[in-house]
PDB file of C-alpha atoms in Angstrom:
ATOM      1  CA  MET F   1    -145.733 -70.866 -56.047  1.00  0.00           C
ATOM      2  CA  SER F   2    -144.510 -69.612 -59.839  1.00  0.00           C
ATOM      3  CA  GLU F   3    -142.330 -71.119 -61.643  1.00  0.00           C
ATOM      4  CA  ARG F   4    -140.188 -67.542 -61.034  1.00  0.00           C
ATOM      5  CA  THR F   5    -140.539 -67.944 -57.433  1.00  0.00           C
ATOM      6  CA  LYS F   6    -139.553 -71.638 -57.196  1.00  0.00           C
ATOM      7  CA  PHE F   7    -136.470 -70.181 -59.594  1.00  0.00           C
ATOM      8  CA  VAL F   8    -135.321 -67.515 -56.985  1.00  0.00           C
ATOM      9  CA  ILE F   9    -135.580 -70.090 -53.910  1.00  0.00           C
ATOM     10  CA  LEU F  10    -133.311 -72.650 -55.726  1.00  0.00           C
ATOM     11  CA  LEU F  11    -130.687 -70.494 -56.918  1.00  0.00           C
ATOM     12  CA  ILE F  12    -130.141 -68.828 -53.346  1.00  0.00           C
ATOM     13  CA  VAL F  13    -129.965 -72.663 -51.819  1.00  0.00           C
ATOM     14  CA  PHE F  14    -127.674 -73.601 -54.861  1.00  0.00           C
ATOM     15  CA  LEU F  15    -125.224 -70.505 -53.888  1.00  0.00           C
ATOM     16  CA  LEU F  16    -125.955 -71.887 -50.322  1.00  0.00           C
ATOM     17  CA  SER F  17    -125.277 -75.030 -51.138  1.00  0.00           C
ATOM     18  CA  LEU F  18    -121.961 -73.645 -53.238  1.00  0.00           C
ATOM     19  CA  GLY F  19    -120.923 -71.918 -50.425  1.00  0.00           C
ATOM     20  CA  LEU F  20    -120.766 -74.811 -47.869  1.00  0.00           C
ATOM     21  CA  LEU F  21    -118.414 -76.537 -50.195  1.00  0.00           C
ATOM     22  CA  ALA F  22    -116.321 -73.844 -50.526  1.00  0.00           C
ATOM     23  CA  LEU F  23    -116.438 -73.675 -46.291  1.00  0.00           C
ATOM     24  CA  LEU F  24    -115.863 -77.113 -45.694  1.00  0.00           C
ATOM     25  CA  ASN F  25    -113.078 -77.404 -47.722  1.00  0.00           C
ATOM     26  CA  SER F  26    -111.322 -73.701 -46.500  1.00  0.00           C
ATOM     27  CA  SER F  27    -111.609 -75.272 -43.070  1.00  0.00           C
ATOM     28  CA  TYR F  28    -110.112 -78.944 -44.151  1.00  0.00           C
ATOM     29  CA  GLY F  29    -106.993 -77.235 -46.211  1.00  0.00           C
ATOM     30  CA  ASN F  30    -105.864 -74.373 -43.212  1.00  0.00           C
ATOM     31  CA  VAL F  31    -102.567 -74.898 -41.166  1.00  0.00           C
ATOM     32  CA  LEU F  32    -104.476 -75.398 -38.060  1.00  0.00           C
ATOM     33  CA  SER F  33    -106.683 -78.251 -39.234  1.00  0.00           C
ATOM     34  CA  ILE F  34    -104.243 -80.019 -41.646  1.00  0.00           C
TER      35      ILE F  34
ATOM     36  CA  MET E   1    -141.030 -68.209 -70.244  1.00  0.00           C
ATOM     37  CA  SER E   2    -142.751 -70.640 -67.763  1.00  0.00           C
ATOM     38  CA  VAL E   3    -141.355 -73.053 -69.964  1.00  0.00           C
ATOM     39  CA  ASN E   4    -137.503 -71.497 -69.471  1.00  0.00           C
ATOM     40  CA  PHE E   5    -137.932 -71.509 -65.420  1.00  0.00           C
ATOM     41  CA  ARG E   6    -138.869 -75.037 -65.933  1.00  0.00           C
ATOM     42  CA  VAL E   7    -136.182 -76.108 -67.440  1.00  0.00           C
ATOM     43  CA  ALA E   8    -133.594 -73.895 -65.149  1.00  0.00           C
ATOM     44  CA  ASN E   9    -135.722 -74.833 -61.853  1.00  0.00           C
ATOM     45  CA  ASN E  10    -135.011 -78.510 -62.917  1.00  0.00           C
ATOM     46  CA  ALA E  11    -131.241 -78.027 -63.385  1.00  0.00           C
ATOM     47  CA  LEU E  12    -130.542 -76.232 -60.678  1.00  0.00           C
ATOM     48  CA  THR E  13    -132.481 -78.953 -58.493  1.00  0.00           C
ATOM     49  CA  ALA E  14    -130.145 -81.451 -60.272  1.00  0.00           C
ATOM     50  CA  LEU E  15    -127.128 -79.232 -58.845  1.00  0.00           C
ATOM     51  CA  ILE E  16    -128.208 -78.728 -55.904  1.00  0.00           C
ATOM     52  CA  VAL E  17    -128.731 -82.513 -55.248  1.00  0.00           C
ATOM     53  CA  VAL E  18    -125.234 -83.630 -56.674  1.00  0.00           C
ATOM     54  CA  ILE E  19    -123.566 -80.616 -54.939  1.00  0.00           C
ATOM     55  CA  ASN E  20    -125.177 -81.965 -51.437  1.00  0.00           C
ATOM     56  CA  ALA E  21    -124.464 -85.515 -52.519  1.00  0.00           C
ATOM     57  CA  TYR E  22    -120.525 -84.947 -53.134  1.00  0.00           C
ATOM     58  CA  VAL E  23    -120.430 -82.922 -49.671  1.00  0.00           C
ATOM     59  CA  ILE E  24    -121.837 -85.927 -47.471  1.00  0.00           C
ATOM     60  CA  ALA E  25    -119.856 -88.818 -49.465  1.00  0.00           C
ATOM     61  CA  ALA E  26    -116.699 -87.331 -50.386  1.00  0.00           C
ATOM     62  CA  PRO E  27    -115.512 -88.470 -46.856  1.00  0.00           C
ATOM     63  CA  LEU E  28    -116.335 -91.796 -47.372  1.00  0.00           C
ATOM     64  CA  LEU E  29    -114.921 -92.329 -51.205  1.00  0.00           C
ATOM     65  CA  PRO E  30    -111.140 -93.045 -50.674  1.00  0.00           C
ATOM     66  CA  GLN E  31    -112.701 -96.107 -47.900  1.00  0.00           C
ATOM     67  CA  ALA E  32    -114.661 -97.453 -50.379  1.00  0.00           C
ATOM     68  CA  SER E  33    -112.646 -97.542 -52.726  1.00  0.00           C
ATOM     69  CA  PHE E  34    -110.513 -99.383 -50.480  1.00  0.00           C
ATOM     70  CA  TRP E  35    -113.180-101.763 -49.482  1.00  0.00           C
ATOM     71  CA  VAL E  36    -114.001-102.577 -53.049  1.00  0.00           C
ATOM     72  CA  SER E  37    -110.306-103.453 -53.956  1.00  0.00           C
ATOM     73  CA  GLN E  38    -109.924-105.546 -50.748  1.00  0.00           C
ATOM     74  CA  LYS E  39    -113.404-107.245 -51.210  1.00  0.00           C
ATOM     75  CA  TYR E  40    -113.070-107.913 -55.052  1.00  0.00           C
ATOM     76  CA  GLY E  41    -110.108-107.065 -56.410  1.00  0.00           C
ATOM     77  CA  GLY E  42    -107.314-108.064 -54.096  1.00  0.00           C
ATOM     78  CA  GLY E  43    -104.777-106.249 -55.615  1.00  0.00           C
ATOM     79  CA  GLN E  44    -104.663-103.736 -52.722  1.00  0.00           C
ATOM     80  CA  GLN E  45    -103.117-106.737 -50.779  1.00  0.00           C
ATOM     81  CA  ALA E  46    -100.781-107.787 -53.401  1.00  0.00           C
ATOM     82  CA  VAL E  47     -99.516-103.764 -53.478  1.00  0.00           C
ATOM     83  CA  ALA E  48     -99.450-104.209 -49.715  1.00  0.00           C
ATOM     84  CA  ALA E  49     -97.398-107.578 -50.159  1.00  0.00           C
ATOM     85  CA  GLN E  50     -94.456-106.126 -52.767  1.00  0.00           C
ATOM     86  CA  ILE E  51     -94.497-103.115 -50.116  1.00  0.00           C
ATOM     87  CA  VAL E  52     -93.581-105.668 -47.332  1.00  0.00           C
ATOM     88  CA  ASP E  53     -91.148-107.491 -49.423  1.00  0.00           C
ATOM     89  CA  ARG E  54     -89.148-104.146 -50.412  1.00  0.00           C
ATOM     90  CA  VAL E  55     -88.851-102.853 -46.740  1.00  0.00           C
ATOM     91  CA  ALA E  56     -87.940-106.361 -45.788  1.00  0.00           C
ATOM     92  CA  GLN E  57     -85.178-107.000 -48.325  1.00  0.00           C
ATOM     93  CA  ALA E  58     -83.330-103.610 -48.132  1.00  0.00           C
ATOM     94  CA  PRO E  59     -83.465-102.285 -44.754  1.00  0.00           C
ATOM     95  CA  GLN E  60     -79.994-100.080 -44.541  1.00  0.00           C
ATOM     96  CA  LEU E  61     -79.238-100.529 -48.134  1.00  0.00           C
ATOM     97  CA  THR E  62     -78.505 -98.418 -51.044  1.00  0.00           C
ATOM     98  CA  VAL E  63     -81.596 -96.700 -52.498  1.00  0.00           C
ATOM     99  CA  THR E  64     -82.119 -94.508 -55.809  1.00  0.00           C
ATOM    100  CA  GLY E  65     -85.127 -91.911 -56.162  1.00  0.00           C
ATOM    101  CA  PRO E  66     -86.978 -89.108 -54.436  1.00  0.00           C
ATOM    102  CA  ASN E  67     -87.095 -89.102 -51.102  1.00  0.00           C
ATOM    103  CA  LYS E  68     -90.202 -90.943 -49.386  1.00  0.00           C
ATOM    104  CA  LEU E  69     -92.097 -92.711 -46.963  1.00  0.00           C
ATOM    105  CA  ILE E  70     -93.240 -95.836 -47.281  1.00  0.00           C
ATOM    106  CA  ILE E  71     -96.249 -97.082 -44.840  1.00  0.00           C
ATOM    107  CA  PRO E  72     -97.260-101.105 -46.195  1.00  0.00           C
ATOM    108  CA  ALA E  73    -100.263-101.023 -43.785  1.00  0.00           C
ATOM    109  CA  MET E  74    -101.743 -97.922 -45.681  1.00  0.00           C
ATOM    110  CA  LEU E  75    -101.191 -99.086 -49.046  1.00  0.00           C
ATOM    111  CA  LEU E  76     -98.729 -95.627 -49.173  1.00  0.00           C
ATOM    112  CA  ASP E  77     -95.322 -94.942 -51.206  1.00  0.00           C
ATOM    113  CA  GLN E  78     -95.131 -91.417 -51.865  1.00  0.00           C
ATOM    114  CA  PRO E  79     -92.306 -88.814 -52.054  1.00  0.00           C
ATOM    115  CA  ILE E  80     -91.921 -86.457 -49.450  1.00  0.00           C
ATOM    116  CA  VAL E  81     -91.922 -82.900 -50.064  1.00  0.00           C
ATOM    117  CA  GLU E  82     -89.580 -79.782 -48.830  1.00  0.00           C
ATOM    118  CA  GLY E  83     -90.326 -76.636 -48.466  1.00  0.00           C
ATOM    119  CA  PRO E  84     -90.778 -73.322 -46.657  1.00  0.00           C
ATOM    120  CA  ILE E  85     -92.674 -72.979 -43.370  1.00  0.00           C
ATOM    121  CA  SER E  86     -94.043 -70.065 -45.561  1.00  0.00           C
ATOM    122  CA  GLN E  87     -95.696 -72.005 -48.301  1.00  0.00           C
ATOM    123  CA  THR E  88     -97.529 -74.599 -45.508  1.00  0.00           C
ATOM    124  CA  TYR E  89    -100.548 -74.320 -47.982  1.00  0.00           C
ATOM    125  CA  ALA E  90     -98.804 -75.678 -50.699  1.00  0.00           C
ATOM    126  CA  ASN E  91     -96.412 -77.987 -49.410  1.00  0.00           C
ATOM    127  CA  LEU E  92     -99.366 -79.699 -48.259  1.00  0.00           C
ATOM    128  CA  LYS E  93    -101.510 -79.820 -51.304  1.00  0.00           C
ATOM    129  CA  LYS E  94     -98.750 -81.558 -53.225  1.00  0.00           C
ATOM    130  CA  GLY E  95     -98.344 -84.695 -50.352  1.00  0.00           C
ATOM    131  CA  ILE E  96     -96.208 -85.323 -47.883  1.00  0.00           C
ATOM    132  CA  TRP E  97     -94.123 -82.485 -46.378  1.00  0.00           C
ATOM    133  CA  ARG E  98     -91.378 -82.382 -43.694  1.00  0.00           C
ATOM    134  CA  TRP E  99     -91.843 -80.089 -41.019  1.00  0.00           C
ATOM    135  CA  PRO E 100     -88.310 -78.124 -42.091  1.00  0.00           C
ATOM    136  CA  SER E 101     -87.631 -76.681 -38.526  1.00  0.00           C
ATOM    137  CA  GLY E 102     -87.358 -80.706 -37.068  1.00  0.00           C
ATOM    138  CA  SER E 103     -84.523 -83.068 -38.246  1.00  0.00           C
ATOM    139  CA  SER E 104     -84.213 -85.577 -40.674  1.00  0.00           C
ATOM    140  CA  PRO E 105     -83.471 -88.674 -41.040  1.00  0.00           C
ATOM    141  CA  ASP E 106     -79.623 -88.542 -41.509  1.00  0.00           C
ATOM    142  CA  LYS E 107     -79.261 -86.215 -38.499  1.00  0.00           C
ATOM    143  CA  GLY E 108     -81.307 -88.220 -35.813  1.00  0.00           C
ATOM    144  CA  GLY E 109     -83.600 -86.828 -33.731  1.00  0.00           C
ATOM    145  CA  ASN E 110     -87.383 -85.399 -34.201  1.00  0.00           C
ATOM    146  CA  THR E 111     -88.234 -85.953 -38.161  1.00  0.00           C
ATOM    147  CA  VAL E 112     -91.365 -84.804 -38.350  1.00  0.00           C
ATOM    148  CA  LEU E 113     -93.839 -85.304 -41.384  1.00  0.00           C
ATOM    149  CA  LEU E 114     -97.781 -84.161 -41.948  1.00  0.00           C
ATOM    150  CA  GLY E 115    -100.104 -84.719 -44.481  1.00  0.00           C
ATOM    151  CA  HIS E 116    -103.734 -84.225 -45.448  1.00  0.00           C
ATOM    152  CA  ARG E 117    -106.138 -86.635 -44.430  1.00  0.00           C
ATOM    153  CA  PHE E 118    -108.938 -85.350 -46.476  1.00  0.00           C
ATOM    154  CA  THR E 119    -109.781 -82.007 -48.676  1.00  0.00           C
ATOM    155  CA  TYR E 120    -112.785 -81.639 -50.791  1.00  0.00           C
ATOM    156  CA  ASP E 121    -111.156 -80.754 -53.355  1.00  0.00           C
ATOM    157  CA  GLN E 122    -108.760 -84.425 -53.051  1.00  0.00           C
ATOM    158  CA  PRO E 123    -110.628 -86.663 -50.905  1.00  0.00           C
ATOM    159  CA  LYS E 124    -107.902 -89.302 -50.494  1.00  0.00           C
ATOM    160  CA  GLY E 125    -105.285 -87.120 -48.598  1.00  0.00           C
ATOM    161  CA  SER E 126    -101.823 -88.654 -48.595  1.00  0.00           C
ATOM    162  CA  LEU E 127    -102.387 -89.670 -44.804  1.00  0.00           C
ATOM    163  CA  TYR E 128    -106.547 -90.616 -45.177  1.00  0.00           C
ATOM    164  CA  PHE E 129    -105.663 -94.111 -44.003  1.00  0.00           C
ATOM    165  CA  MET E 130    -103.598 -93.226 -41.116  1.00  0.00           C
ATOM    166  CA  HIS E 131    -105.669 -94.993 -38.705  1.00  0.00           C
ATOM    167  CA  LYS E 132    -105.265 -98.245 -40.394  1.00  0.00           C
ATOM    168  CA  LEU E 133    -101.369 -97.508 -38.698  1.00  0.00           C
ATOM    169  CA  ALA E 134    -101.249-100.074 -35.198  1.00  0.00           C
ATOM    170  CA  ILE E 135     -98.170-100.536 -32.928  1.00  0.00           C
ATOM    171  CA  GLY E 136     -95.299-102.434 -34.060  1.00  0.00           C
ATOM    172  CA  ASP E 137     -96.162-101.546 -38.056  1.00  0.00           C
ATOM    173  CA  THR E 138     -93.027-100.651 -40.109  1.00  0.00           C
ATOM    174  CA  ILE E 139     -92.181 -97.898 -41.680  1.00  0.00           C
ATOM    175  CA  ALA E 140     -89.845 -97.029 -44.198  1.00  0.00           C
ATOM    176  CA  LEU E 141     -88.026 -93.506 -45.432  1.00  0.00           C
ATOM    177  CA  ASN E 142     -86.110 -93.496 -48.089  1.00  0.00           C
ATOM    178  CA  TRP E 143     -83.843 -90.691 -47.946  1.00  0.00           C
ATOM    179  CA  GLN E 144     -80.773 -89.751 -49.335  1.00  0.00           C
ATOM    180  CA  GLY E 145     -79.972 -92.975 -51.233  1.00  0.00           C
ATOM    181  CA  LYS E 146     -80.327 -94.631 -47.857  1.00  0.00           C
ATOM    182  CA  GLN E 147     -83.548 -96.710 -46.337  1.00  0.00           C
ATOM    183  CA  HIS E 148     -84.289 -95.743 -42.651  1.00  0.00           C
ATOM    184  CA  ILE E 149     -86.622 -98.911 -41.055  1.00  0.00           C
ATOM    185  CA  TYR E 150     -89.076 -97.271 -37.988  1.00  0.00           C
ATOM    186  CA  GLU E 151     -91.394 -99.012 -35.799  1.00  0.00           C
ATOM    187  CA  VAL E 152     -94.480 -97.574 -34.892  1.00  0.00           C
ATOM    188  CA  SER E 153     -94.207 -97.141 -30.979  1.00  0.00           C
ATOM    189  CA  GLU E 154     -96.896 -94.905 -29.825  1.00  0.00           C
ATOM    190  CA  ILE E 155    -100.217 -93.429 -31.471  1.00  0.00           C
ATOM    191  CA  LYS E 156    -102.111 -90.779 -30.299  1.00  0.00           C
ATOM    192  CA  THR E 157    -104.731 -88.237 -30.653  1.00  0.00           C
ATOM    193  CA  VAL E 158    -103.849 -84.544 -29.417  1.00  0.00           C
ATOM    194  CA  PRO E 159    -105.250 -80.972 -29.835  1.00  0.00           C
ATOM    195  CA  PRO E 160    -104.041 -78.673 -32.866  1.00  0.00           C
ATOM    196  CA  ASP E 161    -102.083 -76.754 -29.406  1.00  0.00           C
ATOM    197  CA  GLN E 162    -100.211 -79.753 -28.439  1.00  0.00           C
ATOM    198  CA  THR E 163     -96.949 -78.489 -30.303  1.00  0.00           C
ATOM    199  CA  ASP E 164     -94.416 -80.907 -27.968  1.00  0.00           C
ATOM    200  CA  ILE E 165     -94.892 -83.574 -30.429  1.00  0.00           C
ATOM    201  CA  LEU E 166     -92.392 -81.205 -32.384  1.00  0.00           C
ATOM    202  CA  LYS E 167     -89.470 -81.107 -29.929  1.00  0.00           C
ATOM    203  CA  PRO E 168     -86.664 -82.488 -30.894  1.00  0.00           C
ATOM    204  CA  THR E 169     -85.727 -85.858 -29.252  1.00  0.00           C
ATOM    205  CA  ALA E 170     -82.657 -87.830 -27.849  1.00  0.00           C
ATOM    206  CA  ASP E 171     -83.390 -90.747 -30.391  1.00  0.00           C
ATOM    207  CA  SER E 172     -84.004 -91.164 -33.424  1.00  0.00           C
ATOM    208  CA  ARG E 173     -87.691 -91.003 -34.394  1.00  0.00           C
ATOM    209  CA  LEU E 174     -90.637 -90.249 -37.151  1.00  0.00           C
ATOM    210  CA  THR E 175     -93.626 -88.301 -35.750  1.00  0.00           C
ATOM    211  CA  ILE E 176     -96.233 -88.507 -38.500  1.00  0.00           C
ATOM    212  CA  TYR E 177     -99.670 -86.451 -37.750  1.00  0.00           C
ATOM    213  CA  THR E 178    -102.840 -85.481 -39.936  1.00  0.00           C
ATOM    214  CA  CYS E 179    -105.989 -84.189 -38.371  1.00  0.00           C
ATOM    215  CA  THR E 180    -108.749 -85.771 -36.765  1.00  0.00           C
ATOM    216  CA  PRO E 181    -111.590 -87.402 -37.232  1.00  0.00           C
ATOM    217  CA  LEU E 182    -112.651 -87.063 -40.579  1.00  0.00           C
ATOM    218  CA  TRP E 183    -115.950 -84.917 -41.052  1.00  0.00           C
ATOM    219  CA  LYS E 184    -114.321 -82.518 -38.388  1.00  0.00           C
ATOM    220  CA  PRO E 185    -110.917 -82.672 -38.171  1.00  0.00           C
ATOM    221  CA  VAL E 186    -110.985 -80.210 -34.662  1.00  0.00           C
ATOM    222  CA  ASP E 187    -107.720 -82.656 -33.282  1.00  0.00           C
ATOM    223  CA  ARG E 188    -104.302 -84.043 -34.419  1.00  0.00           C
ATOM    224  CA  LEU E 189    -103.802 -87.863 -35.186  1.00  0.00           C
ATOM    225  CA  VAL E 190    -100.091 -88.487 -34.539  1.00  0.00           C
ATOM    226  CA  VAL E 191     -98.240 -91.451 -34.865  1.00  0.00           C
ATOM    227  CA  VAL E 192     -95.164 -92.145 -33.531  1.00  0.00           C
ATOM    228  CA  ALA E 193     -92.284 -94.590 -34.865  1.00  0.00           C
ATOM    229  CA  LYS E 194     -88.435 -95.040 -33.623  1.00  0.00           C
ATOM    230  CA  GLU E 195     -85.923 -96.205 -36.090  1.00  0.00           C
ATOM    231  CA  VAL E 196     -84.859-100.106 -35.013  1.00  0.00           C
ATOM    232  CA  LEU E 197     -82.417-100.315 -38.839  1.00  0.00           C
TER     233      LEU E 197
END
């Protein structure tokens, strides 16, 4: 696997991780879940 | 070019590890700090003792400063946030919020307080340690220059749509609630404390 392909995969995983963090934080912060 | 990708890949891998480690560990960080302080510091017990002394010495006496909630069992001593329901999210970000449609300690009835237990941007929410409360624990509420003392009489978990906990009551009580469980906040942990002084 080339370094370029690894970079694309890692970038996707990184963005998914950020998305997960944002999603979890919003679910803890809404009114229903205090 | 390959070297540049390699450096970027290492940096991305490190960031991914850090972010996911935080996602997993953040809910436990306040508990860990509490445990470390208890085991090695001794400071938490001293703080709790001071709060208990203050509560014991000043029931129904005139107090100064902002309206605040004091719960020795949770090492909690925080001001109470006032604000409209339309700004629920902003109010809860500031701390423990008094439900404006509920009563207040000077009027008797059901005074409702709520707060975050955990959020990823503020892992130690105001009510993070609410599970440490037990039946019979003392709660003090400084309200408009007077200290009201309550005793925990009921602890229960209810679904989010069970809104009868907000209803007015004939007796003077405090209803405090937050989300539970810590990892998946689908229910509400409710503590009811009746006024004793």
